[in-house]
Amino acid sequence: MTQFKFKTDIAPSQITPESIYEKRREFMITSGVLGTALLLNPWTSARASVAISDYKPNVVNTGEALTSEKDATTYNNFYEFGTGKTDPLQNAQNLNTDDWKITVSGECDKPGEYALEDLVKPFDIEERIYRLRCVEAWSMVIPWLGVPMASILKSLQPTSKAKYVAFKTLLDPEQMPGQKRSVLQWPYEEGLRIDEAMNPLTLFAVGMYGKTMPNQNGAPVRLVVPWKYGFKSIKSIVSIEFTEEQPQTSWNISGPNEYGFYSNVNPEVNHPRWSQKKERRIGEIFKQKTRMFNGYETEVAHLYKDMNLKTYF
Ligand SMILES: Nc1nc2c(c(=O)[nH]1)N[C@H]1C(S)=C(S)[C@@H](COP(=O)(O)O)O[C@H]1N2
Ligand SMILES: [Mo]
């Protein structure tokens, strides 16, 4: 099994070490200062040349310690592969992410079936260090690689009727044995209001820790919406639909009193069965206070300015 890998925009038959080198040089020259940073980035040299191409390094450093790559890739939630934290690592390794297709439908001018490479241009990939706060009151800090969702959605030309965006995970119980049990409604589905999806923080992520996305973390492509509880960050996406009405979501169907459509991280709104005031950073001993919008208040509070966040939880 070969993993989905990002290729340069030259045909596979033309990929030679020289042509890749030329592409890399071209990118470094056009990216100027970023190019210098790339040369200093220890990950650049460690990556295989046809895996994720050069990416723009993160410019905003929160100063927080990163969660270890080991913790982030061995302690996962991905119910399609089982409900235990190590099940995804165990059971996701044979997921075939080759020739991944994404169906785009609904209120947009560019519906159709897209190859992942046609939506995510390797040279647009950026690194973003984000906190991810699970509804279960643990959190991680992960260096993601991805493209801002806004640029992808704009390229699909949503119509004026597009008020929401709905996403679906692959449905394939043979590859995703967890789908043989009805712990959730399959396929896993999630949704965002279009302005949330277009917020500059929202990432369409294809990798982490300088590498192609591991299967257990949502290969080949997942959302990362860092101010919302982790379950909004849907993995292994095969469908993007622009809708006029608020879409249904798997977790809201399974527990409407526990998991709302918005699911913004909010220490003032407890889960009916536990407090959301504190969280345990994976790898650390002491709990820390959970922050409003997971600490991204400056970037996103305006999206909800006239809303009662207890009603719209
Ligand atoms: N398709 C799908 N996406 C999913 C999930 C899932 O079970 N299925 N779990 C969610 C939850 S609850 C969390 S906390 C994050 C975990 O992402 P990570 O394992 O990469 O840390 O993925 C989210 N995306
Ligand atoms: Mo979660």
Coordinates of C-alpha atoms and ligand atoms in Angstrom, one line a residue:
M1 CA 0.0 0.0 0.0
T2 CA 1.3 3.4 -0.9
Q3 CA 0.2 6.4 1.0
F4 CA -1.4 9.4 -0.6
K5 CA 1.5 11.8 -1.1
F6 CA 1.6 15.4 -2.4
K7 CA 3.3 15.6 -5.7
T8 CA 4.6 18.6 -7.5
D9 CA 2.5 19.8 -10.4
I10 CA 4.5 17.8 -13.0
A11 CA 3.4 14.5 -14.3
P12 CA 4.5 11.5 -12.3
S13 CA 6.5 10.2 -15.3
Q14 CA 8.5 13.5 -15.4
I15 CA 9.4 13.4 -11.7
T16 CA 13.1 13.2 -11.5
P17 CA 15.3 14.3 -8.7
E18 CA 16.3 17.3 -10.8
S19 CA 12.8 18.5 -11.6
I20 CA 11.9 18.4 -7.9
Y21 CA 15.0 20.3 -7.1
E22 CA 14.1 22.9 -9.7
K23 CA 10.6 23.3 -8.2
R24 CA 12.0 23.6 -4.7
R25 CA 14.4 26.3 -5.8
E26 CA 11.7 28.2 -7.6
F27 CA 9.6 28.1 -4.5
M28 CA 12.4 29.3 -2.3
I29 CA 13.2 32.1 -4.5
T30 CA 9.7 33.4 -4.9
S31 CA 9.0 33.0 -1.2
G32 CA 12.0 35.2 -0.2
V33 CA 12.3 35.5 3.5
L34 CA 10.2 32.4 4.0
G35 CA 12.7 30.6 1.8
T36 CA 15.4 31.4 4.2
A37 CA 13.3 30.1 7.0
L38 CA 12.8 26.9 5.0
L39 CA 16.5 26.3 4.7
L40 CA 16.8 26.6 8.4
N41 CA 13.9 24.3 9.0
P42 CA 15.2 20.9 10.1
W43 CA 12.2 19.1 8.7
T44 CA 12.8 20.2 5.2
S45 CA 15.8 18.0 4.7
A46 CA 14.2 15.1 6.5
R47 CA 11.3 14.8 4.2
A48 CA 11.1 12.6 1.2
S49 CA 11.2 14.7 -2.0
V50 CA 7.9 13.7 -3.4
A51 CA 6.0 13.7 -0.1
I52 CA 4.5 17.0 0.9
S53 CA 6.4 19.7 -1.0
D54 CA 7.9 22.7 0.7
Y55 CA 5.5 24.4 3.0
K56 CA 5.4 27.8 4.5
P57 CA 6.5 27.6 8.1
N58 CA 4.4 28.9 10.8
V59 CA 4.9 32.5 11.6
V60 CA 2.8 32.7 14.8
N61 CA 4.4 30.8 17.6
T62 CA 2.2 30.5 20.6
G63 CA 5.3 29.6 22.7
E64 CA 3.5 26.6 24.1
A65 CA 5.3 23.3 24.1
L66 CA 4.2 21.0 21.3
T67 CA 2.6 17.7 22.2
S68 CA 5.0 14.9 21.3
E69 CA 4.4 13.4 17.9
K70 CA 4.2 10.1 19.6
D71 CA 1.3 11.2 21.8
A72 CA -0.5 12.9 19.0
T73 CA -0.3 9.8 16.7
T74 CA -1.1 7.1 19.3
Y75 CA -3.9 8.7 21.4
N76 CA -6.7 9.4 19.0
N77 CA -10.4 9.6 18.5
F78 CA -11.5 8.1 15.2
Y79 CA -14.6 6.0 15.9
E80 CA -14.5 4.5 12.4
F81 CA -11.6 2.5 13.7
G82 CA -12.9 1.8 17.2
T83 CA -13.8 3.8 20.3
G84 CA -10.5 3.1 22.2
K85 CA -7.8 5.7 22.1
T86 CA -5.3 3.3 20.6
D87 CA -7.7 1.6 18.2
P88 CA -7.2 4.1 15.4
L89 CA -3.4 3.5 15.4
Q90 CA -4.1 -0.3 15.4
N91 CA -6.9 -0.4 12.9
A92 CA -6.3 2.5 10.4
Q93 CA -3.1 1.4 8.9
N94 CA -4.6 -0.3 5.9
L95 CA -6.9 2.6 4.9
N96 CA -6.3 3.2 1.2
T97 CA -5.8 6.9 0.6
D98 CA -4.6 6.5 -3.0
D99 CA -6.4 8.4 -5.6
W100 CA -8.6 10.1 -3.0
K101 CA -11.6 11.9 -4.4
I102 CA -13.8 14.6 -2.9
T103 CA -17.3 15.2 -4.2
V104 CA -18.3 18.9 -4.1
S105 CA -22.0 19.6 -4.3
G106 CA -24.8 22.0 -3.4
E107 CA -24.9 25.8 -3.6
C108 CA -21.7 26.5 -5.7
D109 CA -20.7 27.1 -9.3
K110 CA -18.0 24.4 -9.4
P111 CA -19.6 21.2 -8.2
G112 CA -18.0 17.9 -9.2
E113 CA -15.7 15.2 -8.3
Y114 CA -12.2 16.4 -7.5
A115 CA -8.9 14.6 -7.0
L116 CA -7.5 15.8 -3.7
E117 CA -4.4 17.2 -5.5
D118 CA -6.7 19.4 -7.5
L119 CA -8.2 21.0 -4.4
V120 CA -5.0 21.2 -2.3
K121 CA -2.1 22.8 -4.2
P122 CA 1.2 21.6 -2.6
F123 CA 2.7 25.0 -2.8
D124 CA -0.1 26.6 -0.8
I125 CA 0.5 24.3 2.2
E126 CA 1.3 26.1 5.4
E127 CA 2.3 25.0 8.8
R128 CA 0.0 26.1 11.7
I129 CA 0.6 25.3 15.3
Y130 CA -2.9 24.9 16.9
R131 CA -4.3 23.8 20.2
L132 CA -6.9 21.1 19.8
R133 CA -9.3 20.8 22.7
C134 CA -11.4 17.6 22.9
V135 CA -14.8 17.7 24.4
E136 CA -13.5 15.0 26.8
A137 CA -11.4 17.7 28.5
W138 CA -8.0 16.9 27.2
S139 CA -6.0 18.9 24.7
M140 CA -2.9 18.9 22.5
V141 CA -0.7 21.4 20.6
I142 CA 0.0 20.1 17.1
P143 CA 2.0 21.5 14.2
W144 CA -0.5 20.9 11.3
L145 CA 0.2 21.2 7.6
G146 CA -2.6 22.4 5.4
V147 CA -4.3 25.0 3.3
P148 CA -6.7 27.6 4.7
M149 CA -10.2 26.3 4.0
A150 CA -11.3 29.7 2.8
S151 CA -9.1 29.5 -0.3
I152 CA -10.4 26.1 -1.2
L153 CA -14.1 27.1 -0.7
K154 CA -13.6 30.3 -2.7
S155 CA -12.2 28.3 -5.6
L156 CA -15.4 26.3 -5.6
Q157 CA -17.4 29.6 -6.0
P158 CA -20.2 29.3 -3.4
T159 CA -23.5 31.0 -4.5
S160 CA -25.2 33.6 -2.4
K161 CA -27.5 30.8 -1.0
A162 CA -24.6 29.0 0.6
K163 CA -25.0 29.6 4.3
Y164 CA -23.4 26.5 5.6
V165 CA -20.8 23.9 4.5
A166 CA -21.4 20.2 5.3
F167 CA -18.6 17.6 5.3
K168 CA -18.7 13.8 5.3
T169 CA -16.1 11.1 6.1
L170 CA -15.6 8.1 3.9
L171 CA -18.3 5.4 4.3
D172 CA -16.6 2.0 3.9
P173 CA -17.2 -0.6 6.6
E174 CA -14.7 -3.0 5.0
Q175 CA -11.9 -0.5 5.5
M176 CA -13.4 1.2 8.5
P177 CA -14.5 -1.7 10.8
G178 CA -15.9 0.6 13.4
Q179 CA -18.7 1.4 11.0
K180 CA -20.0 -2.1 11.5
R181 CA -21.2 -1.0 14.9
S182 CA -23.8 1.7 15.3
V183 CA -22.0 3.9 17.9
L184 CA -22.6 6.9 15.6
Q185 CA -24.6 7.4 12.5
W186 CA -22.3 6.7 9.5
P187 CA -20.8 8.3 7.6
Y188 CA -19.5 10.7 10.2
E189 CA -20.8 14.2 9.2
E190 CA -20.0 17.6 10.4
G191 CA -20.8 21.2 9.4
L192 CA -19.9 24.8 9.8
R193 CA -21.6 28.1 9.1
I194 CA -19.9 29.5 6.0
D195 CA -18.3 32.4 7.8
E196 CA -16.8 29.9 10.3
A197 CA -15.5 27.8 7.5
M198 CA -14.0 30.9 5.8
N199 CA -12.4 32.2 9.0
P200 CA -8.6 32.3 8.4
L201 CA -8.0 29.9 11.2
T202 CA -9.9 27.0 9.6
L203 CA -7.5 24.6 8.1
F204 CA -7.9 21.8 5.5
A205 CA -5.1 19.7 6.9
V206 CA -3.0 17.2 5.0
G207 CA -0.2 16.6 7.4
M208 CA 1.4 17.1 10.8
Y209 CA 4.8 17.3 12.3
G210 CA 6.3 17.9 8.8
K211 CA 4.9 14.7 7.3
T212 CA 1.9 13.4 5.4
M213 CA -1.1 12.9 7.6
P214 CA -1.0 9.6 9.5
N215 CA -4.1 7.5 8.9
Q216 CA -5.2 7.6 12.5
N217 CA -5.2 11.4 12.4
G218 CA -7.5 11.6 9.4
A219 CA -5.6 10.9 6.2
P220 CA -5.5 12.1 3.6
V221 CA -7.4 15.3 4.6
R222 CA -9.3 16.5 7.6
L223 CA -10.5 19.8 9.0
V224 CA -8.9 21.5 11.9
V225 CA -11.2 24.1 13.6
P226 CA -9.1 25.1 16.6
W227 CA -11.7 27.1 18.5
K228 CA -14.2 24.3 18.5
Y229 CA -14.3 21.0 20.3
G230 CA -12.2 18.4 18.5
F231 CA -15.2 16.4 17.1
K232 CA -15.9 19.3 14.7
S233 CA -12.5 18.6 13.1
I234 CA -13.8 15.8 10.8
K235 CA -11.3 13.3 9.4
S236 CA -10.9 11.5 6.0
I237 CA -13.2 13.9 4.1
V238 CA -14.9 12.7 0.9
S239 CA -17.7 15.2 0.5
I240 CA -18.1 19.0 0.7
E241 CA -21.6 20.3 0.3
F242 CA -22.7 23.9 0.4
T243 CA -26.2 24.2 1.9
E244 CA -28.8 26.9 2.6
E245 CA -30.0 25.1 5.8
Q246 CA -28.0 24.1 8.8
P247 CA -26.7 20.6 8.1
Q248 CA -27.1 17.7 10.5
T249 CA -24.1 16.4 12.4
S250 CA -23.3 12.9 13.7
W251 CA -22.7 14.0 17.3
N252 CA -25.8 16.2 17.5
I253 CA -27.9 13.3 16.2
S254 CA -26.4 10.9 18.8
G255 CA -26.7 13.3 21.7
P256 CA -28.7 16.5 21.0
N257 CA -28.4 17.8 24.6
E258 CA -24.7 17.1 24.8
Y259 CA -23.3 18.2 21.4
G260 CA -24.6 21.3 19.7
F261 CA -24.1 22.4 16.2
Y262 CA -21.7 25.2 17.3
S263 CA -19.6 23.4 19.9
N264 CA -17.3 26.3 20.5
V265 CA -14.9 25.7 23.3
N266 CA -16.5 27.5 26.3
P267 CA -15.5 27.0 29.9
E268 CA -18.8 28.6 31.0
V269 CA -21.0 26.0 29.3
N270 CA -20.5 22.6 30.9
H271 CA -21.2 19.3 29.2
P272 CA -24.3 17.9 30.9
R273 CA -22.2 15.1 32.4
W274 CA -18.9 17.0 33.2
S275 CA -17.3 20.4 33.6
Q276 CA -15.6 22.1 30.8
K277 CA -13.7 24.6 33.0
K278 CA -10.4 22.7 32.9
E279 CA -8.4 20.5 30.6
R280 CA -5.5 18.1 30.8
R281 CA -2.8 18.8 28.2
I282 CA -1.7 15.3 27.1
G283 CA 1.8 14.7 28.4
E284 CA 1.3 17.0 31.4
I285 CA 0.3 16.2 34.9
F286 CA -1.6 19.3 36.1
K287 CA -4.8 20.5 34.6
Q288 CA -5.0 24.0 33.2
K289 CA -7.9 26.4 32.8
T290 CA -9.8 26.1 29.5
R291 CA -9.9 29.4 27.7
M292 CA -12.9 30.9 25.9
F293 CA -12.8 29.8 22.2
N294 CA -9.8 27.7 23.2
G295 CA -7.7 30.9 23.4
Y296 CA -8.7 32.1 19.9
E297 CA -11.1 34.8 21.2
T298 CA -9.5 37.6 19.3
E299 CA -9.8 35.8 16.0
V300 CA -13.3 34.4 16.3
A301 CA -15.4 36.2 19.0
H302 CA -16.9 38.5 16.3
L303 CA -18.5 35.5 14.6
Y304 CA -20.9 35.1 17.6
K305 CA -21.3 38.7 18.8
D306 CA -25.1 38.7 19.0
M307 CA -25.6 35.1 19.9
N308 CA -26.4 33.5 23.3
L309 CA -23.7 30.9 23.5
K310 CA -25.7 28.9 26.1
T311 CA -28.5 28.5 23.7
Y312 CA -26.3 28.0 20.7
F313 CA -23.8 25.6 22.4
Ligands
LIG1 N1 -14.5 11.0 10.9 C1 -14.2 11.2 12.2 N2 -13.6 12.4 12.5 C2 -13.3 12.7 13.8 C3 -13.6 11.8 14.8 C4 -14.2 10.6 14.5 O1 -14.5 9.7 15.4 N3 -14.4 10.3 13.2 N4 -13.2 12.2 16.1 C5 -13.2 13.6 16.4 C6 -12.7 13.9 17.8 S1 -13.8 13.6 19.1 C7 -11.5 14.5 18.0 S2 -11.0 15.0 19.6 C8 -10.5 14.7 16.9 C9 -9.2 14.0 17.3 O2 -8.2 14.2 16.4 P1 -6.8 13.5 16.6 O3 -7.0 12.1 16.8 O4 -6.0 13.8 15.3 O5 -6.1 14.2 17.8 O6 -10.9 14.1 15.7 C10 -12.3 14.3 15.4 N5 -12.6 13.9 14.1
MO2 MO -13.0 14.9 20.8

